[in-house]
Amino acid sequence: MSIDLIVSGEPRAVESGTTAGQVLGDDRSVLVARVNGELRDLDHRVAPGDVIEPVRAEDPEGLAVLRHSTAHVLAQAVQDLFPEAKLGIGPPVKDGFYYDFQVAEPFHPEDLTRIEKRMLEILKSGQRFHRRVVTEGEAHKELATEPFKIELIGKKGGNSDEIMETGGSELTVYDNIDRKGAVCWSDLCRGPHVPSTKYIPSNAVKLMRTAAVYWLSDENNEQLQRIYGTAWPHKDGLKAYLHFLEEAARRDHRKLGTELDLFSFPEEIGSGLAVFHPKGGIVRTVMEDYSRQRHLAAGYEFVNTPHVTKAALFEKSGHLDWYAEGMYPPMDMDHAQYYLKPMNCPMHNLIYSARGRSYRELPLRLFEFGTVYRYEKSGVVQGLTRARGFTQDDAHIYCTREQMPAELDSLLTFVLDLLKDYGLTDFYLELSTRDPEKSIGTEQEWDEATQILFEAAKAQDLELVMDEGGAAFYGPKISVQAKDAIGRTWQMSTIQVDFQLPQRFDLEYQGPDGTRERPIMIHRALFGSIERFFAVLLEHYAGAFPAWLAPVTVVGIPVADQHIGHLQGVVDLLRSQGVRAEVDTSADRMPKKIRNAQKQKVPFMLIAGDDDIAKEAVSFRYRNGEQRNGIPIADAVAEIVAAVAEKRQV
RNA sequence: GCCGCCUUAGCUCAGUCGGUCAGAGCGACGCACUCGUAAUGCGUAGGUCCCGAGUUCGAUUCUCGGAGGCGGCUCCA
C-alpha cells in the first residue's frame, strides 16, 4: 500500500512502513527529519500526509541534536569508567553540551582525558541510537538505580530546553545498540538522536572542563559534577571554535591590563577593587571627559555625592529591604550605622528635594560619575567586569508623566550615539520586566512603565529581546547590548523607569496650576560602570585603542641619539595640539624601540634620522607595520591631529 | 557562598618523589656600541618559593586553616 507525503516541499508516494530516513535518501549529512514541524529520528515511520524535511548538522536544530547525542556518548563513557556515577541531565547548550553526574569524587583533569578517549572508542564502534516507548511503571523499574532520572519522571515537566529526558507526549528510552545487536547503554530521553555514533565526527568533539553544579539549579539541592564538552559538524568547526577561545584569551582585559600597564588588583586592597595606573588612568580620563562634554551638550547638570551614608537613607529607598546582602556590612559610628553606597539614586533624590521644584525645571537631569560598592560573592568577582567597587556614569532624570515618552526616546538615541563614538556599532535592546516575587509598586504602574519603555525601544529600529522577570525591584528596564569585534555581546547601558522612589522620597514639583505633583524618575547609566566599559573597549580593540583613546598616541623614535632634538620639536608641536606624544630617549637601539612601541600598541611611530632632518620631515610607521617616509612635519602633525579629532581607528 | 584547579623574581614560567634547589627568558639598572623600521653585546641587582599553624632532625615541597587568582554553579538591584 502506498501513502502520499510532502518531502522537502515536493509531493511523493512511498510504501507504508517506510522510515523518514529512507524517504530522505542515502544522505549522510542528514541527522534527523522534521516531520510535520517536529524533529524525529530517521527510523521514525512516516504516515500518510506527513510533511517531511531533512535536518542537517549545519542547521541550528541539527547541531543541537548532534551535541545532545554526543552528551549521551559522554554519559556512556563516564558510566563505563565510573560505574557508580548517577546520571543527571545532559542537554546541548551554546557551543556544545554538558552532562551532570553524581560521583563520590569530583572529576580530575586527568579523568577528562580518559573519558574523552573512551568516548572516541564509542564513536568509532558505531552504536545505533534506538528509541523505545516505555510506560511510567517500566521506566521506574528500568531506572531504579538512577534516582535523578526517577525524579524527572515524577516531574514530567514541559518542553524544556534544558531537561531533555522528558517532555514529549510519551516517555521514551534511548538504547545504544552495538554492532552485534546488544544494548550497551540506555538513557531516559525524549530525543531525537542521530542514527548512530558514526554520525558524530570524532575529530570535532572535545571535552572542555568540569564544574560543580546544583541539581536542577537549586542551591538547596545536592551538588553534581558537570562535564562540559563541545561538538561540531566538522573538524573545521572545532578548530574555528578553539581559535575563537584563543582569540578571546588574547584579548582578555586582565592580561592586557598587565601587559600594557593599565591597572591592577593589589591583593592588599582586597578582591574586586582595582587601581588604575597612569596609562589606564589617562584612558579612563579621556573616556570620562568626552562623556562629560556630551552630557553637558545634552542638557545634564553635574552633581557630586559622598560614598557613605547613614542607614536611614537606604531604609527609605528600600535598599536595605531588598538589597542588604549585596551591600558591604555597616560601620558603627557616633551611635549610627553607616553604609557604603551601592547606588547613587537616593543621594540624587536628596538633591532634588533640597528645595521646592517647579514644572519649569523638568526634565531635571542630574549626572554624576558616582562610585559605588557592592558586596559581590567571592566566586563571582572577575576583573573589571565584575568588581566590588566601581564608578557608574549615573544620571537620574526627573520628569512628568507626559514628558517621559519623548525623554526616553531622545535618551535612547543619545545612548546609542555616544556608544558609537567609542567604537561600538552593533547593538540590540533587551526589555526586562517585573518579577512579581521581587518588586514593589502596583501592577498598573509597572504596566504603564513597561509599555512606555517598549514604545521607546520599538522606535529605535533595533532587535528587541524580552527578558521576562529580569527587572530591578523598583521598575522595568531597557538594556543596550553591544557586540564586540569578535561577536561577543556585553550589557552596556541600562535605562529604568521608576515610579517607586519618587513616592518613597515624597518628591514633588509644583505644576502650572499650583498643584503639587509627583515626578517620575528615569535611572540611566550608559557605560554601566566605567571600569566595565573600559574592559569591554580594551577587549574590543584587543588593546589597540584608536588614536584619541590610546594612552600614548605618538612615540618619536630617533634613529640615533643625535636625532632626538628634531623629534622633540615635532612632539612639542603635537602636544600643543593636545596629542599625547613622547620621544623614546632610552638607551635602546632603534629597532628595539620600534618593537617596544609596537608591543605597547602605540597608534603612530614617528621615526627620524639624517634623511628626515635634511627634509624637515618625519617618517611614519603605523601599527600594521606600514611605513611612509619623509612626510613634511606640518603634514604629519595634521594627519595625527585629524585622526584624534575624528576618533578614527588607525 | 559552593565545587575543582592554581599561587616560585616586576612579567611569563622551569624546578625540588622532604636534604647546596632558589633557576631561565623578558623587564630593571650599569658599561660599551651611535645604530633607518619587531630584540646590539657584556655585566649587576632582584625572591619570607602567597600567609599562618602542624608533622619532621630538616618544609618552597607533606597535612590543616586562611588569602588571592582561574574555570564553572548560584548571583549580577
Short mmCIF file of C-alpha atoms (C1' of nucleotides) in Angstrom, two decimals, chain B residues 6-9 13-17 19 21-23 47 49-50 60-61:
data_model
loop_
_atom_site.label_atom_id
_atom_site.label_comp_id
_atom_site.label_asym_id
_atom_site.label_seq_id
_atom_site.Cartn_x
_atom_site.Cartn_y
_atom_site.Cartn_z
"C1'" C B 6 46.18 27.20 40.72
"C1'" U B 7 49.83 30.80 43.62
"C1'" U B 8 58.19 30.28 42.81
"C1'" A B 9 61.99 37.48 40.91
"C1'" C B 13 57.36 30.21 33.59
"C1'" A B 14 61.22 25.87 34.93
"C1'" G B 15 62.35 23.06 39.40
"C1'" U B 16 62.56 20.25 44.33
"C1'" C B 17 59.49 11.78 44.74
"C1'" G B 19 68.18 17.40 52.43
"C1'" C B 21 67.00 23.68 44.88
"C1'" A B 22 66.49 29.01 44.69
"C1'" G B 23 66.71 28.79 38.32
"C1'" G B 47 62.77 36.02 45.71
"C1'" C B 49 59.07 29.75 46.65
"C1'" C B 50 51.05 33.70 48.80
"C1'" U B 60 59.21 26.17 48.95
"C1'" U B 61 57.97 20.66 48.62
#
